[in-house]
Short mmCIF file of the C-alpha atoms (twelve columns), coordinates in Angstrom:
data_MODEL
# 
_entry.id   MODEL 
# 
loop_
_atom_site.group_PDB 
_atom_site.id 
_atom_site.type_symbol 
_atom_site.label_atom_id 
_atom_site.label_alt_id 
_atom_site.label_comp_id 
_atom_site.label_asym_id 
_atom_site.label_seq_id 
_atom_site.Cartn_x 
_atom_site.Cartn_y 
_atom_site.Cartn_z 
_atom_site.pdbx_PDB_model_num 
ATOM 1   C CA . MET A 1   27.747  3.225   -17.218 1 
ATOM 2   C CA . ALA A 2   28.536  4.664   -13.787 1 
ATOM 3   C CA . ASN A 3   27.224  4.336   -10.254 1 
ATOM 4   C CA . LYS A 4   24.538  6.796   -9.241  1 
ATOM 5   C CA . ALA A 5   25.906  6.674   -5.688  1 
ATOM 6   C CA . CYS A 6   27.606  4.501   -3.118  1 
ATOM 7   C CA . ILE A 7   25.628  4.542   0.131   1 
ATOM 8   C CA . TYR A 8   26.095  3.070   3.592   1 
ATOM 9   C CA . PRO A 9   22.788  1.420   4.597   1 
ATOM 10  C CA . LEU A 10  21.836  1.862   8.238   1 
ATOM 11  C CA . GLN A 11  18.756  0.560   10.034  1 
ATOM 12  C CA . GLY A 12  15.369  -0.230  8.548   1 
ATOM 13  C CA . ALA A 13  12.447  2.007   7.715   1 
ATOM 14  C CA . THR A 14  9.043   0.642   6.717   1 
ATOM 15  C CA . PHE A 15  8.178   -2.483  4.757   1 
ATOM 16  C CA . ARG A 16  5.249   -3.060  2.427   1 
ATOM 17  C CA . TRP A 17  3.541   -6.412  1.934   1 
ATOM 18  C CA . THR A 18  1.392   -6.891  -1.185  1 
ATOM 19  C CA . GLU A 19  -0.909  -9.859  -1.700  1 
ATOM 20  C CA . LEU A 20  -0.242  -11.874 -4.862  1 
ATOM 21  C CA . ASP A 21  -2.325  -14.388 -6.766  1 
ATOM 22  C CA . ALA A 22  -1.133  -17.896 -7.629  1 
ATOM 23  C CA . CYS A 23  0.625   -16.558 -10.733 1 
ATOM 24  C CA . GLY A 24  2.592   -13.917 -8.828  1 
ATOM 25  C CA . SER A 25  0.510   -10.891 -9.905  1 
ATOM 26  C CA . PRO A 26  -0.647  -8.227  -7.404  1 
ATOM 27  C CA . VAL A 27  -4.212  -8.675  -6.190  1 
ATOM 28  C CA . TYR A 28  -6.355  -5.585  -6.743  1 
ATOM 29  C CA . ASP A 29  -9.062  -5.376  -4.084  1 
ATOM 30  C CA . ALA A 30  -10.055 -3.546  -0.907  1 
ATOM 31  C CA . CYS A 31  -7.453  -5.303  1.282   1 
ATOM 32  C CA . SER A 32  -4.399  -5.858  -0.890  1 
ATOM 33  C CA . TYR A 33  -1.390  -4.364  0.873   1 
ATOM 34  C CA . ALA A 34  -0.120  -3.013  4.163   1 
ATOM 35  C CA . VAL A 35  2.769   -0.800  5.270   1 
ATOM 36  C CA . THR A 36  4.307   -1.047  8.727   1 
ATOM 37  C CA . ASP A 37  7.276   -0.031  10.827  1 
ATOM 38  C CA . GLY A 38  6.242   -2.379  13.631  1 
ATOM 39  C CA . TYR A 39  9.051   -4.873  13.189  1 
ATOM 40  C CA . THR A 40  12.321  -5.350  15.017  1 
ATOM 41  C CA . GLN A 41  14.250  -7.384  12.456  1 
ATOM 42  C CA . ILE A 42  14.081  -8.742  8.915   1 
ATOM 43  C CA . GLU A 43  16.516  -11.462 7.884   1 
ATOM 44  C CA . ILE A 44  16.897  -12.437 4.209   1 
ATOM 45  C CA . THR A 45  19.111  -15.433 3.486   1 
ATOM 46  C CA . PRO A 46  20.071  -17.124 0.195   1 
ATOM 47  C CA . ASN A 47  19.195  -20.824 0.220   1 
ATOM 48  C CA . THR A 48  21.715  -22.657 -1.947  1 
ATOM 49  C CA . THR A 49  22.961  -26.110 -2.902  1 
ATOM 50  C CA . ASP A 50  26.647  -26.731 -3.536  1 
ATOM 51  C CA . GLY A 51  27.391  -27.736 -7.102  1 
ATOM 52  C CA . GLN A 52  28.285  -31.324 -7.828  1 
ATOM 53  C CA . GLN A 53  31.955  -32.137 -7.276  1 
ATOM 54  C CA . PHE A 54  33.900  -34.148 -9.828  1 
ATOM 55  C CA . GLN A 55  37.080  -35.730 -8.558  1 
ATOM 56  C CA . GLN A 56  39.184  -38.542 -9.976  1 
ATOM 57  C CA . LEU A 57  42.469  -39.533 -8.365  1 
ATOM 58  C CA . ASN A 58  45.281  -41.430 -10.099 1 
ATOM 59  C CA . ALA A 59  47.099  -44.398 -8.631  1 
ATOM 60  C CA . ALA A 60  49.418  -42.069 -6.698  1 
ATOM 61  C CA . GLY A 61  46.504  -40.253 -5.037  1 
ATOM 62  C CA . ARG A 62  46.929  -37.077 -7.076  1 
ATOM 63  C CA . PRO A 63  43.807  -35.584 -8.727  1 
ATOM 64  C CA . LEU A 64  43.420  -36.073 -12.439 1 
ATOM 65  C CA . VAL A 65  40.122  -34.187 -12.315 1 
ATOM 66  C CA . ASN A 66  39.135  -31.886 -9.440  1 
ATOM 67  C CA . GLN A 67  36.292  -29.555 -10.314 1 
ATOM 68  C CA . GLN A 68  32.993  -28.417 -8.876  1 
ATOM 69  C CA . ALA A 69  29.908  -27.222 -10.698 1 
ATOM 70  C CA . PRO A 70  28.542  -23.740 -9.837  1 
ATOM 71  C CA . THR A 71  26.492  -23.248 -6.672  1 
ATOM 72  C CA . ILE A 72  22.748  -23.522 -7.286  1 
ATOM 73  C CA . LEU A 73  20.393  -20.824 -5.929  1 
ATOM 74  C CA . ASN A 74  17.226  -22.486 -4.679  1 
ATOM 75  C CA . TRP A 75  15.456  -19.417 -3.256  1 
ATOM 76  C CA . PHE A 76  15.770  -16.747 -0.556  1 
ATOM 77  C CA . ASP A 77  14.412  -17.469 2.927   1 
ATOM 78  C CA . TYR A 78  13.026  -14.545 4.917   1 
ATOM 79  C CA . GLN A 79  12.245  -14.137 8.600   1 
ATOM 80  C CA . ILE A 80  10.425  -11.130 10.037  1 
ATOM 81  C CA . ILE A 81  10.125  -10.426 13.763  1 
ATOM 82  C CA . MET A 82  7.053   -8.290  14.428  1 
ATOM 83  C CA . ALA A 83  6.416   -6.274  17.595  1 
ATOM 84  C CA . VAL A 84  2.965   -5.044  16.528  1 
ATOM 85  C CA . LYS A 85  -0.231  -7.092  16.455  1 
ATOM 86  C CA . ASP A 86  -1.938  -6.138  13.170  1 
ATOM 87  C CA . PRO A 87  -4.597  -8.757  12.234  1 
ATOM 88  C CA . GLU A 88  -5.065  -7.606  8.628   1 
ATOM 89  C CA . LEU A 89  -1.314  -7.536  7.960   1 
ATOM 90  C CA . PHE A 90  -0.924  -10.939 9.616   1 
ATOM 91  C CA . PHE A 91  -3.650  -12.292 7.317   1 
ATOM 92  C CA . LEU A 92  -1.837  -10.998 4.222   1 
ATOM 93  C CA . MET A 93  1.483   -12.439 5.386   1 
ATOM 94  C CA . THR A 94  0.282   -15.873 6.519   1 
ATOM 95  C CA . GLY A 95  -3.193  -16.601 5.137   1 
ATOM 96  C CA . ALA A 96  -4.504  -16.954 8.720   1 
ATOM 97  C CA . ASP A 97  -8.188  -16.000 8.580   1 
ATOM 98  C CA . ILE A 98  -9.283  -12.723 10.165  1 
ATOM 99  C CA . PHE A 99  -11.470 -12.951 13.291  1 
ATOM 100 C CA . LEU A 100 -14.090 -10.191 13.535  1 
ATOM 101 C CA . ASP A 101 -15.722 -8.565  16.562  1 
ATOM 102 C CA . TYR A 102 -19.382 -7.622  16.953  1 
ATOM 103 C CA . SER A 103 -18.841 -4.535  14.789  1 
ATOM 104 C CA . ASN A 104 -17.163 -6.555  11.993  1 
ATOM 105 C CA . LEU A 105 -13.760 -5.109  12.825  1 
ATOM 106 C CA . ALA A 106 -10.630 -7.255  12.647  1 
ATOM 107 C CA . VAL A 107 -9.427  -8.183  16.132  1 
ATOM 108 C CA . GLY A 108 -7.463  -11.390 15.583  1 
ATOM 109 C CA . ASN A 109 -6.459  -14.318 13.394  1 
ATOM 110 C CA . VAL A 110 -7.460  -17.965 13.248  1 
ATOM 111 C CA . ILE A 111 -4.813  -20.528 12.257  1 
ATOM 112 C CA . THR A 112 -6.018  -23.921 11.034  1 
ATOM 113 C CA . GLU A 113 -4.410  -26.898 9.337   1 
ATOM 114 C CA . ASP A 114 -5.935  -25.737 6.048   1 
ATOM 115 C CA . ASN A 115 -4.682  -22.134 6.102   1 
ATOM 116 C CA . TYR A 116 -1.293  -22.660 7.748   1 
ATOM 117 C CA . ALA A 117 1.654   -21.565 5.585   1 
ATOM 118 C CA . THR A 118 -0.585  -20.198 2.809   1 
ATOM 119 C CA . GLY A 119 0.760   -16.629 2.875   1 
ATOM 120 C CA . ARG A 120 1.853   -15.369 -0.532  1 
ATOM 121 C CA . GLY A 121 3.042   -11.889 -1.398  1 
ATOM 122 C CA . ALA A 122 5.693   -9.397  -2.427  1 
ATOM 123 C CA . LEU A 123 7.951   -7.929  0.267   1 
ATOM 124 C CA . GLU A 124 9.473   -4.456  -0.168  1 
ATOM 125 C CA . VAL A 125 11.847  -3.143  2.505   1 
ATOM 126 C CA . TRP A 126 13.305  0.366   2.805   1 
ATOM 127 C CA . LEU A 127 16.638  1.088   4.505   1 
ATOM 128 C CA . GLY A 128 18.096  4.309   5.829   1 
ATOM 129 C CA . THR A 129 21.627  5.557   5.184   1 
ATOM 130 C CA . SER A 130 24.339  6.400   7.700   1 
ATOM 131 C CA . GLU A 131 24.672  10.090  6.882   1 
ATOM 132 C CA . GLU A 132 21.443  10.684  4.950   1 
ATOM 133 C CA . ALA A 133 23.519  11.862  2.006   1 
ATOM 134 C CA . CYS A 134 21.598  13.785  -0.631  1 
ATOM 135 C CA . GLY A 135 21.845  13.412  -4.376  1 
ATOM 136 C CA . PRO A 136 20.368  15.195  -7.416  1 
ATOM 137 C CA . GLY A 137 17.388  17.364  -6.559  1 
ATOM 138 C CA . ASN A 138 18.632  17.614  -2.962  1 
ATOM 139 C CA . ALA A 139 16.813  14.333  -2.153  1 
ATOM 140 C CA . PRO A 140 18.343  11.815  0.275   1 
ATOM 141 C CA . TYR A 141 19.170  8.251   -0.706  1 
ATOM 142 C CA . TYR A 142 17.461  5.142   0.648   1 
ATOM 143 C CA . GLY A 143 18.120  1.451   0.249   1 
ATOM 144 C CA . TYR A 144 15.316  -0.640  -1.268  1 
ATOM 145 C CA . ILE A 145 14.997  -4.441  -1.295  1 
ATOM 146 C CA . LEU A 146 12.313  -6.350  -3.185  1 
ATOM 147 C CA . LEU A 147 11.362  -10.016 -2.900  1 
ATOM 148 C CA . PRO A 148 8.831   -10.033 -5.751  1 
ATOM 149 C CA . PHE A 149 7.232   -13.443 -5.223  1 
ATOM 150 C CA . THR A 150 7.149   -15.205 -1.848  1 
ATOM 151 C CA . GLN A 151 5.168   -18.179 -0.645  1 
ATOM 152 C CA . ASP A 152 4.856   -20.478 2.373   1 
ATOM 153 C CA . GLY A 153 4.280   -17.449 4.627   1 
ATOM 154 C CA . LYS A 154 3.565   -18.597 8.168   1 
ATOM 155 C CA . LEU A 155 3.850   -17.894 11.862  1 
ATOM 156 C CA . THR A 156 6.942   -19.678 13.125  1 
ATOM 157 C CA . GLU A 157 9.105   -19.780 16.251  1 
ATOM 158 C CA . SER A 158 7.683   -19.675 19.772  1 
ATOM 159 C CA . ILE A 159 5.506   -16.887 21.124  1 
ATOM 160 C CA . THR A 160 7.079   -16.215 24.500  1 
ATOM 161 C CA . ILE A 161 4.833   -14.462 27.018  1 
ATOM 162 C CA . THR A 162 6.991   -12.955 29.729  1 
ATOM 163 C CA . ASN A 163 7.929   -9.679  31.420  1 
ATOM 164 C CA . ASP A 164 9.298   -8.306  28.181  1 
ATOM 165 C CA . LEU A 165 8.314   -7.244  24.693  1 
ATOM 166 C CA . ILE A 166 6.194   -9.960  23.038  1 
ATOM 167 C CA . THR A 167 7.067   -10.593 19.403  1 
ATOM 168 C CA . TYR A 168 5.734   -12.716 16.535  1 
ATOM 169 C CA . THR A 169 8.087   -14.331 14.031  1 
ATOM 170 C CA . PHE A 170 7.035   -14.970 10.438  1 
ATOM 171 C CA . SER A 171 8.932   -16.778 7.722   1 
ATOM 172 C CA . GLY A 172 8.629   -17.913 4.127   1 
ATOM 173 C CA . ARG A 173 10.632  -18.163 0.935   1 
ATOM 174 C CA . THR A 174 10.849  -16.740 -2.542  1 
ATOM 175 C CA . ARG A 175 10.092  -18.573 -5.763  1 
ATOM 176 C CA . LYS A 176 10.650  -17.845 -9.422  1 
ATOM 177 C CA . GLY A 177 7.850   -17.045 -11.862 1 
ATOM 178 C CA . THR A 178 7.103   -13.512 -10.680 1 
ATOM 179 C CA . ALA A 179 4.720   -11.348 -12.705 1 
ATOM 180 C CA . TRP A 180 5.690   -8.181  -10.781 1 
ATOM 181 C CA . GLY A 181 7.050   -6.414  -13.883 1 
ATOM 182 C CA . VAL A 182 7.697   -2.785  -12.932 1 
ATOM 183 C CA . GLY A 183 5.347   -3.122  -9.964  1 
ATOM 184 C CA . PRO A 184 2.105   -1.319  -9.097  1 
ATOM 185 C CA . TYR A 185 3.804   1.426   -7.049  1 
ATOM 186 C CA . ASP A 186 6.132   4.382   -7.507  1 
ATOM 187 C CA . VAL A 187 9.461   3.414   -5.901  1 
ATOM 188 C CA . MET A 188 11.994  5.721   -7.600  1 
ATOM 189 C CA . LEU A 189 12.372  9.227   -8.982  1 
ATOM 190 C CA . ASN A 190 12.656  9.435   -12.759 1 
ATOM 191 C CA . ALA A 191 15.001  11.742  -14.698 1 
ATOM 192 C CA . SER A 192 12.626  14.650  -14.006 1 
ATOM 193 C CA . SER A 193 12.561  13.879  -10.245 1 
ATOM 194 C CA . VAL A 194 8.954   12.674  -10.514 1 
ATOM 195 C CA . PRO A 195 7.870   9.539   -8.585  1 
ATOM 196 C CA . ALA A 196 7.760   6.525   -10.915 1 
ATOM 197 C CA . PRO A 197 7.745   2.698   -10.900 1 
ATOM 198 C CA . LEU A 198 10.840  0.641   -11.652 1 
ATOM 199 C CA . PRO A 199 12.445  1.884   -14.902 1 
ATOM 200 C CA . SER A 200 12.340  -1.620  -16.422 1 
ATOM 201 C CA . ALA A 201 10.447  -4.825  -15.710 1 
ATOM 202 C CA . ILE A 202 12.221  -7.480  -13.666 1 
ATOM 203 C CA . GLY A 203 12.509  -10.925 -15.211 1 
ATOM 204 C CA . SER A 204 10.274  -13.814 -14.199 1 
ATOM 205 C CA . GLY A 205 13.264  -15.591 -12.632 1 
ATOM 206 C CA . THR A 206 14.008  -12.744 -10.203 1 
ATOM 207 C CA . HIS A 207 14.159  -13.747 -6.532  1 
ATOM 208 C CA . TYR A 208 15.798  -10.598 -5.121  1 
ATOM 209 C CA . LEU A 209 16.298  -6.977  -6.162  1 
ATOM 210 C CA . ASP A 210 18.438  -4.511  -4.219  1 
ATOM 211 C CA . LEU A 211 18.765  -0.891  -5.341  1 
ATOM 212 C CA . ILE A 212 19.266  2.753   -4.347  1 
ATOM 213 C CA . THR A 213 16.323  5.136   -4.520  1 
ATOM 214 C CA . GLN A 214 15.639  8.777   -3.685  1 
ATOM 215 C CA . LEU A 215 11.896  8.321   -3.226  1 
ATOM 216 C CA . PRO A 216 11.076  8.258   0.507   1 
ATOM 217 C CA . PRO A 217 9.581   5.081   1.981   1 
ATOM 218 C CA . PRO A 218 5.792   4.891   2.322   1 
ATOM 219 C CA . GLU A 219 4.251   5.946   5.622   1 
ATOM 220 C CA . PRO A 220 3.210   3.153   8.014   1 
ATOM 221 C CA . ASP A 221 -0.457  2.551   8.745   1 
ATOM 222 C CA . CYS A 222 -2.559  0.121   10.762  1 
ATOM 223 C CA . GLY A 223 -4.367  -2.539  8.751   1 
ATOM 224 C CA . CYS A 224 -4.599  -3.202  5.048   1 
ATOM 225 C CA . LEU A 225 -5.272  -0.802  2.173   1 
ATOM 226 C CA . ALA A 226 -6.942  -0.987  -1.223  1 
ATOM 227 C CA . LEU A 227 -4.886  -1.431  -4.371  1 
ATOM 228 C CA . THR A 228 -6.419  -0.031  -7.560  1 
ATOM 229 C CA . SER A 229 -5.130  -0.521  -11.085 1 
# 
């Protein structure tokens, strides 16, 4: 076993959001995923609980037992700051119903008590590299991060309307039980330099995957797209 490469990630490219069902499988319909570069920041943070500490002191105050159980991973929290207003993407990320105009085109979102924090999906993020180093096949390297099963997607933080860029902040968290497998998309180049899905299925307990790929990130678009099997 040897590293394919060691890269220096720099800046973000696009991200793709894919709608999932309650079991963590991609939803195949006319509005299943979206790709955007209209964000200013994505923050992904492990949420952990310190392991239980076991300590017993003797009569002189010296520890007879002084150990701590391993740290427990609860999930990963994510926060995305968006600079673009994309109603179909916002619906996929948060579950906020789409509001249509007179021509049945999406122009906004409606947030209610019932649909708040009902966003569920898979988040894929592509990163650039500092020197755009190329590897086999003269193809550059990219960073790729996958959160295969997220829930509790919602609009959070204040929307500040001022003489400045107006942004929208979304957050949620991962959970275990993903049915992503190798995924429904090509995200790497195989041994023949042909676009292909992940080379092996991720386990159902996967919260986070971080890898190096030579397949370029998908192009951004406005609105959602159809996913076919």
